[in-house]
PDB file of C-alpha atoms in Angstrom:
ATOM      1  CA  MET B 295      48.897 -13.730  28.024  1.00 74.00           C
ATOM      2  CA  ASP B 296      47.743 -11.944  31.180  1.00 81.00           C
ATOM      3  CA  TRP B 297      48.433 -14.660  33.760  1.00 85.00           C
ATOM      4  CA  PRO B 298      47.268 -12.673  36.834  1.00 87.00           C
ATOM      5  CA  ALA B 299      43.949 -11.917  35.104  1.00 90.00           C
ATOM      6  CA  LEU B 300      43.596 -15.584  34.162  1.00 88.00           C
ATOM      7  CA  ARG B 301      44.221 -16.660  37.754  1.00 91.00           C
ATOM      8  CA  ALA B 302      41.624 -14.157  38.943  1.00 92.00           C
ATOM      9  CA  LEU B 303      38.959 -15.938  36.880  1.00 93.00           C
ATOM     10  CA  ALA B 304      39.267 -19.090  38.990  1.00 94.00           C
ATOM     11  CA  SER B 305      37.494 -19.683  42.285  1.00 94.00           C
ATOM     12  CA  GLY B 306      39.361 -20.628  45.445  1.00 92.00           C
ATOM     13  CA  ASP B 307      38.465 -24.320  45.047  1.00 94.00           C
ATOM     14  CA  PHE B 308      38.931 -24.406  41.255  1.00 96.00           C
ATOM     15  CA  ARG B 309      39.628 -27.882  39.861  1.00 96.00           C
ATOM     16  CA  TYR B 310      41.527 -28.642  36.651  1.00 96.00           C
ATOM     17  CA  GLU B 311      41.510 -32.132  35.143  1.00 97.00           C
ATOM     18  CA  ASP B 312      42.710 -33.575  31.863  1.00 96.00           C
ATOM     19  CA  ARG B 313      41.090 -37.007  31.668  1.00 97.00           C
ATOM     20  CA  ARG B 314      42.327 -37.802  28.175  1.00 96.00           C
ATOM     21  CA  ARG B 315      44.090 -41.155  28.045  1.00 94.00           C
ATOM     22  CA  HIS B 316      47.463 -39.705  27.106  1.00 92.00           C
ATOM     23  CA  ALA B 317      47.347 -37.002  29.806  1.00 91.00           C
ATOM     24  CA  LEU B 318      45.590 -37.972  33.085  1.00 94.00           C
ATOM     25  CA  VAL B 319      46.582 -34.779  34.900  1.00 94.00           C
ATOM     26  CA  ALA B 320      44.692 -33.071  37.729  1.00 95.00           C
ATOM     27  CA  GLY B 321      45.348 -30.164  40.041  1.00 95.00           C
ATOM     28  CA  ASP B 322      44.547 -26.635  41.129  1.00 94.00           C
ATOM     29  CA  VAL B 323      44.698 -23.330  39.284  1.00 94.00           C
ATOM     30  CA  GLU B 324      48.506 -23.431  39.042  1.00 93.00           C
ATOM     31  CA  VAL B 325      48.434 -26.774  37.218  1.00 94.00           C
ATOM     32  CA  TRP B 326      45.835 -25.300  34.863  1.00 93.00           C
ATOM     33  CA  ILE B 327      48.045 -22.259  34.205  1.00 92.00           C
ATOM     34  CA  LYS B 328      51.042 -24.510  33.511  1.00 92.00           C
ATOM     35  CA  SER B 329      49.045 -26.491  30.946  1.00 91.00           C
ATOM     36  CA  ILE B 330      48.063 -23.273  29.168  1.00 88.00           C
ATOM     37  CA  GLU B 331      51.645 -21.983  29.297  1.00 86.00           C
ATOM     38  CA  PHE B 332      52.780 -25.194  27.602  1.00 84.00           C
ATOM     39  CA  MET B 333      50.180 -25.176  24.809  1.00 83.00           C
ATOM     40  CA  ALA B 334      49.759 -21.442  24.081  1.00 79.00           C
ATOM     41  CA  PRO B 335      53.025 -20.978  22.105  1.00 76.00           C
ATOM     42  CA  ARG B 336      52.324 -24.080  20.025  1.00 78.00           C
ATOM     43  CA  LEU B 337      48.696 -23.438  19.077  1.00 80.00           C
ATOM     44  CA  ARG B 338      47.992 -21.362  15.983  1.00 81.00           C
ATOM     45  CA  ARG B 339      44.230 -21.768  15.900  1.00 87.00           C
ATOM     46  CA  GLU B 340      41.499 -23.067  18.183  1.00 86.00           C
ATOM     47  CA  ALA B 341      37.878 -23.655  17.156  1.00 92.00           C
ATOM     48  CA  ARG B 342      35.062 -24.388  19.587  1.00 95.00           C
ATOM     49  CA  GLU B 343      31.598 -25.830  19.067  1.00 96.00           C
ATOM     50  CA  LEU B 344      29.037 -25.817  21.872  1.00 97.00           C
ATOM     51  CA  ILE B 345      27.562 -29.326  22.144  1.00 96.00           C
ATOM     52  CA  GLY B 346      25.572 -28.965  25.348  1.00 96.00           C
ATOM     53  CA  THR B 347      24.705 -26.945  28.430  1.00 97.00           C
ATOM     54  CA  VAL B 348      23.514 -28.229  31.791  1.00 97.00           C
ATOM     55  CA  GLY B 349      21.717 -25.557  33.765  1.00 96.00           C
ATOM     56  CA  ASP B 350      23.101 -22.040  33.578  1.00 96.00           C
ATOM     57  CA  ARG B 351      26.640 -22.738  34.781  1.00 97.00           C
ATOM     58  CA  ILE B 352      27.984 -25.748  32.880  1.00 98.00           C
ATOM     59  CA  ALA B 353      28.981 -25.878  29.213  1.00 98.00           C
ATOM     60  CA  LEU B 354      30.288 -28.724  27.076  1.00 98.00           C
ATOM     61  CA  GLU B 355      32.290 -27.872  23.959  1.00 98.00           C
ATOM     62  CA  ARG B 356      34.056 -29.735  21.186  1.00 97.00           C
ATOM     63  CA  VAL B 357      37.473 -28.122  20.807  1.00 95.00           C
ATOM     64  CA  VAL B 358      39.811 -28.482  17.823  1.00 93.00           C
ATOM     65  CA  GLY B 359      43.292 -26.996  18.061  1.00 88.00           C
ATOM     66  CA  THR B 360      45.928 -26.858  15.320  1.00 88.00           C
ATOM     67  CA  GLY B 361      49.539 -25.796  15.497  1.00 86.00           C
ATOM     68  CA  GLU B 362      53.059 -26.161  14.150  1.00 80.00           C
ATOM     69  CA  PRO B 363      55.704 -26.796  16.811  1.00 71.00           C
ATOM     70  CA  ASP B 364      59.298 -27.706  15.977  1.00 73.00           C
ATOM     71  CA  THR B 365      58.294 -31.329  15.424  1.00 67.00           C
ATOM     72  CA  GLY B 366      55.740 -30.494  12.708  1.00 75.00           C
ATOM     73  CA  ALA B 367      52.059 -29.711  12.245  1.00 83.00           C
ATOM     74  CA  PHE B 368      49.519 -31.250  14.594  1.00 83.00           C
ATOM     75  CA  GLU B 369      45.811 -31.277  15.403  1.00 88.00           C
ATOM     76  CA  ILE B 370      44.165 -32.052  18.727  1.00 88.00           C
ATOM     77  CA  GLU B 371      40.476 -32.605  19.374  1.00 94.00           C
ATOM     78  CA  PHE B 372      38.691 -33.082  22.684  1.00 96.00           C
ATOM     79  CA  ILE B 373      35.590 -32.293  24.734  1.00 97.00           C
ATOM     80  CA  LEU B 374      35.860 -29.510  27.303  1.00 98.00           C
ATOM     81  CA  LEU B 375      33.609 -29.167  30.341  1.00 98.00           C
ATOM     82  CA  THR B 376      33.583 -25.692  31.875  1.00 98.00           C
ATOM     83  CA  ALA B 377      31.718 -24.960  35.106  1.00 98.00           C
ATOM     84  CA  ILE B 378      31.301 -21.698  36.979  1.00 97.00           C
ATOM     85  CA  ASP B 379      30.113 -21.152  40.539  1.00 96.00           C
ATOM     86  CA  ALA B 380      27.332 -18.957  41.914  1.00 94.00           C
ATOM     87  CA  ASP B 381      29.708 -15.968  41.954  1.00 95.00           C
ATOM     88  CA  GLY B 382      30.566 -16.315  38.261  1.00 95.00           C
ATOM     89  CA  GLN B 383      34.079 -17.671  38.792  1.00 96.00           C
ATOM     90  CA  LEU B 384      35.524 -20.765  37.148  1.00 96.00           C
ATOM     91  CA  ALA B 385      34.879 -23.835  39.295  1.00 97.00           C
ATOM     92  CA  ALA B 386      36.078 -26.593  36.943  1.00 97.00           C
ATOM     93  CA  TRP B 387      37.891 -27.050  33.631  1.00 98.00           C
ATOM     94  CA  ILE B 388      37.882 -30.699  32.523  1.00 98.00           C
ATOM     95  CA  ARG B 389      39.071 -32.220  29.236  1.00 97.00           C
ATOM     96  CA  PHE B 390      37.777 -35.536  27.865  1.00 98.00           C
ATOM     97  CA  ASP B 391      38.748 -37.629  24.859  1.00 97.00           C
ATOM     98  CA  LEU B 392      36.415 -37.068  21.922  1.00 95.00           C
ATOM     99  CA  ASP B 393      35.074 -40.629  22.150  1.00 93.00           C
ATOM    100  CA  ASP B 394      34.339 -40.170  25.860  1.00 95.00           C
ATOM    101  CA  ARG B 395      31.283 -37.981  25.285  1.00 94.00           C
ATOM    102  CA  ARG B 396      29.099 -40.100  27.560  1.00 92.00           C
ATOM    103  CA  ALA B 397      31.480 -39.589  30.505  1.00 95.00           C
ATOM    104  CA  ALA B 398      31.575 -35.844  29.838  1.00 97.00           C
ATOM    105  CA  PHE B 399      27.780 -35.537  29.930  1.00 96.00           C
ATOM    106  CA  THR B 400      27.575 -37.780  33.001  1.00 95.00           C
ATOM    107  CA  GLU B 401      30.051 -35.540  34.821  1.00 97.00           C
ATOM    108  CA  ALA B 402      28.163 -32.419  33.778  1.00 97.00           C
ATOM    109  CA  HIS B 403      24.816 -33.695  35.049  1.00 96.00           C
ATOM    110  CA  ALA B 404      26.308 -34.954  38.315  1.00 95.00           C
ATOM    111  CA  ARG B 405      27.786 -31.502  38.912  1.00 96.00           C
ATOM    112  CA  PHE B 406      24.451 -29.885  38.088  1.00 96.00           C
ATOM    113  CA  VAL B 407      22.580 -32.018  40.645  1.00 95.00           C
ATOM    114  CA  ALA B 408      25.201 -31.422  43.348  1.00 94.00           C
ATOM    115  CA  GLY B 409      25.578 -27.718  42.570  1.00 94.00           C
ATOM    116  CA  GLU B 410      23.131 -25.405  40.879  1.00 95.00           C
ATOM    117  CA  ALA B 411      20.100 -27.697  41.292  1.00 94.00           C
ATOM    118  CA  ALA B 412      20.886 -28.838  44.835  1.00 93.00           C
ATOM    119  CA  SER B 413      18.589 -26.317  46.506  1.00 92.00           C
ATOM    120  CA  ALA B 414      15.686 -27.061  44.149  1.00 90.00           C
ATOM    121  CA  GLY B 415      15.859 -30.842  44.421  1.00 89.00           C
ATOM    122  CA  GLY B 416      13.919 -33.216  42.187  1.00 92.00           C
ATOM    123  CA  GLN B 417      16.792 -33.754  39.726  1.00 95.00           C
ATOM    124  CA  ALA B 418      18.623 -36.793  41.131  1.00 94.00           C
ATOM    125  CA  PRO B 419      15.953 -39.334  40.028  1.00 94.00           C
ATOM    126  CA  ILE B 420      16.124 -37.991  36.464  1.00 95.00           C
ATOM    127  CA  VAL B 421      19.904 -38.333  36.363  1.00 94.00           C
ATOM    128  CA  ALA B 422      19.653 -41.837  37.872  1.00 95.00           C
ATOM    129  CA  PHE B 423      17.199 -42.844  35.129  1.00 96.00           C
ATOM    130  CA  ASN B 424      19.456 -41.501  32.368  1.00 95.00           C
ATOM    131  CA  ASP B 425      22.524 -43.222  33.846  1.00 95.00           C
ATOM    132  CA  ALA B 426      20.635 -46.522  34.107  1.00 96.00           C
ATOM    133  CA  PHE B 427      19.639 -46.317  30.439  1.00 96.00           C
ATOM    134  CA  ASP B 428      23.262 -45.580  29.478  1.00 94.00           C
ATOM    135  CA  ARG B 429      24.330 -48.771  31.296  1.00 95.00           C
ATOM    136  CA  ARG B 430      21.381 -50.771  29.863  1.00 97.00           C
ATOM    137  CA  ASP B 431      20.569 -51.654  33.470  1.00 97.00           C
ATOM    138  CA  TRP B 432      16.876 -52.335  32.985  1.00 98.00           C
ATOM    139  CA  GLU B 433      16.230 -53.188  36.620  1.00 97.00           C
ATOM    140  CA  ALA B 434      17.686 -49.818  37.649  1.00 97.00           C
ATOM    141  CA  VAL B 435      15.574 -48.157  34.950  1.00 97.00           C
ATOM    142  CA  ARG B 436      12.478 -49.810  36.428  1.00 97.00           C
ATOM    143  CA  GLU B 437      13.432 -48.758  39.970  1.00 96.00           C
ATOM    144  CA  SER B 438      13.764 -45.134  38.864  1.00 96.00           C
ATOM    145  CA  LEU B 439      10.177 -45.050  37.535  1.00 97.00           C
ATOM    146  CA  ALA B 440       6.984 -45.004  39.590  1.00 96.00           C
ATOM    147  CA  ASP B 441       4.624 -47.990  39.329  1.00 96.00           C
ATOM    148  CA  ASP B 442       1.865 -45.758  37.981  1.00 97.00           C
ATOM    149  CA  LEU B 443       4.056 -43.836  35.525  1.00 96.00           C
ATOM    150  CA  VAL B 444       2.331 -42.582  32.381  1.00 95.00           C
ATOM    151  CA  LEU B 445       4.332 -41.489  29.332  1.00 95.00           C
ATOM    152  CA  ARG B 446       2.603 -39.160  26.873  1.00 95.00           C
ATOM    153  CA  ASP B 447       4.443 -38.740  23.585  1.00 94.00           C
ATOM    154  CA  HIS B 448       3.305 -35.527  21.859  1.00 94.00           C
ATOM    155  CA  ARG B 449       5.644 -35.847  18.855  1.00 90.00           C
ATOM    156  CA  THR B 450       4.028 -36.183  15.412  1.00 88.00           C
ATOM    157  CA  PRO B 451       5.343 -39.752  14.891  1.00 84.00           C
ATOM    158  CA  GLY B 452       5.031 -40.437  18.620  1.00 86.00           C
ATOM    159  CA  TRP B 453       4.072 -43.494  20.657  1.00 86.00           C
ATOM    160  CA  GLY B 454       0.905 -42.039  22.147  1.00 92.00           C
ATOM    161  CA  THR B 455       0.400 -43.036  25.796  1.00 95.00           C
ATOM    162  CA  LEU B 456       2.471 -45.786  27.440  1.00 96.00           C
ATOM    163  CA  ASP B 457       2.620 -47.183  30.952  1.00 96.00           C
ATOM    164  CA  ARG B 458       5.885 -47.975  32.720  1.00 97.00           C
ATOM    165  CA  ASP B 459       6.302 -51.530  31.425  1.00 97.00           C
ATOM    166  CA  GLN B 460       5.425 -50.563  27.857  1.00 97.00           C
ATOM    167  CA  TRP B 461       7.989 -47.766  27.919  1.00 96.00           C
ATOM    168  CA  ILE B 462      10.710 -50.031  29.292  1.00 97.00           C
ATOM    169  CA  ASP B 463       9.876 -52.629  26.633  1.00 97.00           C
ATOM    170  CA  SER B 464      10.176 -49.975  23.914  1.00 95.00           C
ATOM    171  CA  MET B 465      13.564 -48.872  25.260  1.00 96.00           C
ATOM    172  CA  ARG B 466      14.817 -52.453  25.303  1.00 97.00           C
ATOM    173  CA  VAL B 467      13.679 -53.032  21.720  1.00 95.00           C
ATOM    174  CA  LEU B 468      15.428 -49.830  20.629  1.00 93.00           C
ATOM    175  CA  ALA B 469      18.640 -50.905  22.374  1.00 95.00           C
ATOM    176  CA  ASP B 470      18.447 -54.318  20.670  1.00 94.00           C
ATOM    177  CA  LEU B 471      17.886 -52.796  17.225  1.00 91.00           C
ATOM    178  CA  VAL B 472      20.491 -50.048  17.672  1.00 92.00           C
ATOM    179  CA  PRO B 473      23.109 -51.334  20.150  1.00 92.00           C
ATOM    180  CA  ASP B 474      25.009 -48.045  20.309  1.00 92.00           C
ATOM    181  CA  VAL B 475      21.900 -45.872  20.734  1.00 93.00           C
ATOM    182  CA  ASP B 476      22.527 -42.913  23.005  1.00 93.00           C
ATOM    183  CA  ALA B 477      20.219 -40.270  24.433  1.00 92.00           C
ATOM    184  CA  LYS B 478      21.805 -37.045  25.589  1.00 93.00           C
ATOM    185  CA  VAL B 479      20.178 -34.137  27.393  1.00 94.00           C
ATOM    186  CA  PHE B 480      22.063 -31.238  25.832  1.00 93.00           C
ATOM    187  CA  ARG B 481      19.931 -28.424  27.225  1.00 96.00           C
ATOM    188  CA  ILE B 482      17.655 -27.966  30.239  1.00 95.00           C
ATOM    189  CA  LEU B 483      15.003 -25.337  29.555  1.00 95.00           C
ATOM    190  CA  THR B 484      13.709 -25.110  33.131  1.00 95.00           C
ATOM    191  CA  TRP B 485      13.726 -27.133  36.346  1.00 95.00           C
ATOM    192  CA  ASN B 486      12.293 -27.213  39.866  1.00 95.00           C
ATOM    193  CA  HIS B 487      11.521 -29.773  42.585  1.00 94.00           C
ATOM    194  CA  HIS B 488       8.718 -31.250  40.431  1.00 94.00           C
ATOM    195  CA  GLY B 489      10.972 -32.094  37.482  1.00 95.00           C
ATOM    196  CA  ARG B 490      12.271 -30.311  34.404  1.00 95.00           C
ATOM    197  CA  VAL B 491      11.943 -29.684  30.667  1.00 96.00           C
ATOM    198  CA  ASP B 492      14.832 -31.087  28.593  1.00 95.00           C
ATOM    199  CA  VAL B 493      15.982 -30.926  24.996  1.00 96.00           C
ATOM    200  CA  VAL B 494      17.204 -34.428  24.136  1.00 94.00           C
ATOM    201  CA  ARG B 495      19.108 -35.829  21.173  1.00 93.00           C
ATOM    202  CA  VAL B 496      18.744 -39.559  20.475  1.00 92.00           C
ATOM    203  CA  PHE B 497      21.275 -41.004  18.037  1.00 90.00           C
ATOM    204  CA  GLY B 498      22.921 -44.261  17.032  1.00 89.00           C
ATOM    205  CA  THR B 499      23.965 -46.498  14.151  1.00 84.00           C
ATOM    206  CA  MET B 500      21.602 -48.933  12.458  1.00 77.00           C
ATOM    207  CA  PRO B 501      23.467 -52.256  12.161  1.00 75.00           C
ATOM    208  CA  HIS B 502      22.249 -52.840   8.592  1.00 71.00           C
ATOM    209  CA  GLY B 503      22.607 -49.269   7.405  1.00 65.00           C
ATOM    210  CA  GLY B 504      19.971 -46.737   6.445  1.00 64.00           C
ATOM    211  CA  GLY B 505      18.856 -44.806   3.405  1.00 69.00           C
ATOM    212  CA  ARG B 506      22.045 -42.775   2.944  1.00 75.00           C
ATOM    213  CA  ILE B 507      25.400 -43.461   1.314  1.00 77.00           C
ATOM    214  CA  ARG B 508      28.044 -44.072   3.975  1.00 75.00           C
ATOM    215  CA  HIS B 509      31.122 -45.365   2.110  1.00 82.00           C
ATOM    216  CA  PHE B 510      33.056 -44.473  -1.049  1.00 87.00           C
ATOM    217  CA  GLU B 511      36.302 -45.883  -2.454  1.00 89.00           C
ATOM    218  CA  SER B 512      37.898 -44.718  -5.727  1.00 91.00           C
ATOM    219  CA  PHE B 513      40.152 -46.726  -8.066  1.00 90.00           C
ATOM    220  CA  ASP B 514      41.934 -46.135 -11.359  1.00 87.00           C
ATOM    221  CA  GLY B 515      40.014 -47.235 -14.456  1.00 87.00           C
ATOM    222  CA  GLY B 516      42.156 -50.329 -14.976  1.00 89.00           C
ATOM    223  CA  ASP B 517      41.763 -51.577 -11.411  1.00 90.00           C
ATOM    224  CA  ALA B 518      38.332 -53.182 -11.776  1.00 92.00           C
ATOM    225  CA  ASP B 519      39.442 -56.453 -10.177  1.00 91.00           C
ATOM    226  CA  GLN B 520      40.820 -54.613  -7.164  1.00 92.00           C
ATOM    227  CA  ALA B 521      37.581 -52.641  -6.866  1.00 92.00           C
ATOM    228  CA  LEU B 522      35.491 -55.829  -7.069  1.00 92.00           C
ATOM    229  CA  ALA B 523      37.609 -57.516  -4.407  1.00 91.00           C
ATOM    230  CA  CYS B 524      37.229 -54.501  -2.157  1.00 91.00           C
ATOM    231  CA  PHE B 525      33.463 -54.478  -2.696  1.00 90.00           C
ATOM    232  CA  ALA B 526      33.232 -58.176  -1.835  1.00 87.00           C
ATOM    233  CA  GLU B 527      35.213 -57.578   1.347  1.00 87.00           C
ATOM    234  CA  LEU B 528      32.973 -54.704   2.412  1.00 85.00           C
ATOM    235  CA  CYS B 529      29.713 -56.630   1.927  1.00 82.00           C
ATOM    236  CA  PRO B 530      30.429 -60.360   2.270  1.00 65.00           C
ATOM    237  CA  ASN B 531      26.862 -61.194   3.335  1.00 64.00           C
ATOM    238  CA  SER B 532      25.028 -59.364   0.556  1.00 57.00           C
ATOM    239  CA  ARG B 533      22.383 -61.305  -1.346  1.00 53.00           C
ATOM    240  CA  GLY B 534      20.554 -60.954  -4.610  1.00 48.00           C
ATOM    241  CA  ALA B 535      23.185 -58.949  -6.521  1.00 49.00           C
ATOM    242  CA  SER B 536      24.183 -60.107  -9.980  1.00 49.00           C
ATOM    243  CA  PRO B 537      27.886 -61.107 -10.059  1.00 50.00           C
ATOM    244  CA  ASN B 538      28.197 -59.607 -13.546  1.00 49.00           C
ATOM    245  CA  ALA B 539      26.260 -56.397 -12.979  1.00 44.00           C
ATOM    246  CA  SER B 540      29.299 -54.509 -11.752  1.00 43.00           C
ATOM    247  CA  ARG B 541      31.229 -55.366 -14.932  1.00 42.00           C
ATOM    248  CA  ILE B 542      28.837 -53.600 -17.318  1.00 38.00           C
TER     249      ILE B 542
END
C-alpha cells in the first residue's frame, strides 16, 4: 500500500468517521490511514455497489468485505459515503451500518446543500421536505410546501393533478398503509436556484404481503406435524383454509 499517495488524496480538512454502532470512531486523515492499515491485511476481497449519488461529488456505496484473520473467516457489510471537494480531493469518508441507510442519505444531502449546491441555492427547501416526510412530521411537510402548490404526476399510473392538501393526504394514506415506506433521492440529474430534477426510489413492505412468495421452510418427509405447527405459527390469523388440505 502506497501510504504517501493515499494521504495525498485527502484534502487539508478531510474528515473520517465510522458511525457503525460497534466502532464510533472519528478523526483526520491519520485516523483514516490507521483504520486502513488495520483492515488491509485481513481483507481478502471487497465488493462495492453504488446505491446513490448526490450531485457530482458525493457517492453512496454498499460495501461487502470478506477475509480470514487468525480468528477465522468473517464478512462485514456497511454503507460508505465518499465526498470530494471542488479541487477533486477527498473531503469525507464516512461508514454507516447497513440498516442506517436513511441516516447515510440524510448526511449526503445535507453535505450537498452546504457544499456543491450552496452557490446555486434553492435546494434547502427540498431537503427539508424530504426530511419531514422521513420523520412523518406532517406539519413540517405542510410548512415546506407553498399554499398554491400544484403537483402534476406524469407517470402512466399517476395521480393526475393534486393541490397541496390532496398531496399531503395521499402521503399520509401511503404511510398508514405501508408504515416503513421510504423515498430516497438516489440521483440528481440537474439543479439550480429554481429547483432540480431527481430520480427517486419509493419502497416499503406491505403489512399483509403482496403477490410474491416471501418465505420457505423445508422439512423431512416424516416431519409433517412439525411442518404444520410451523405453518400455524407463521400465519396464526389466516382464515378460510381447510385444516385438512395440507394433509393431502
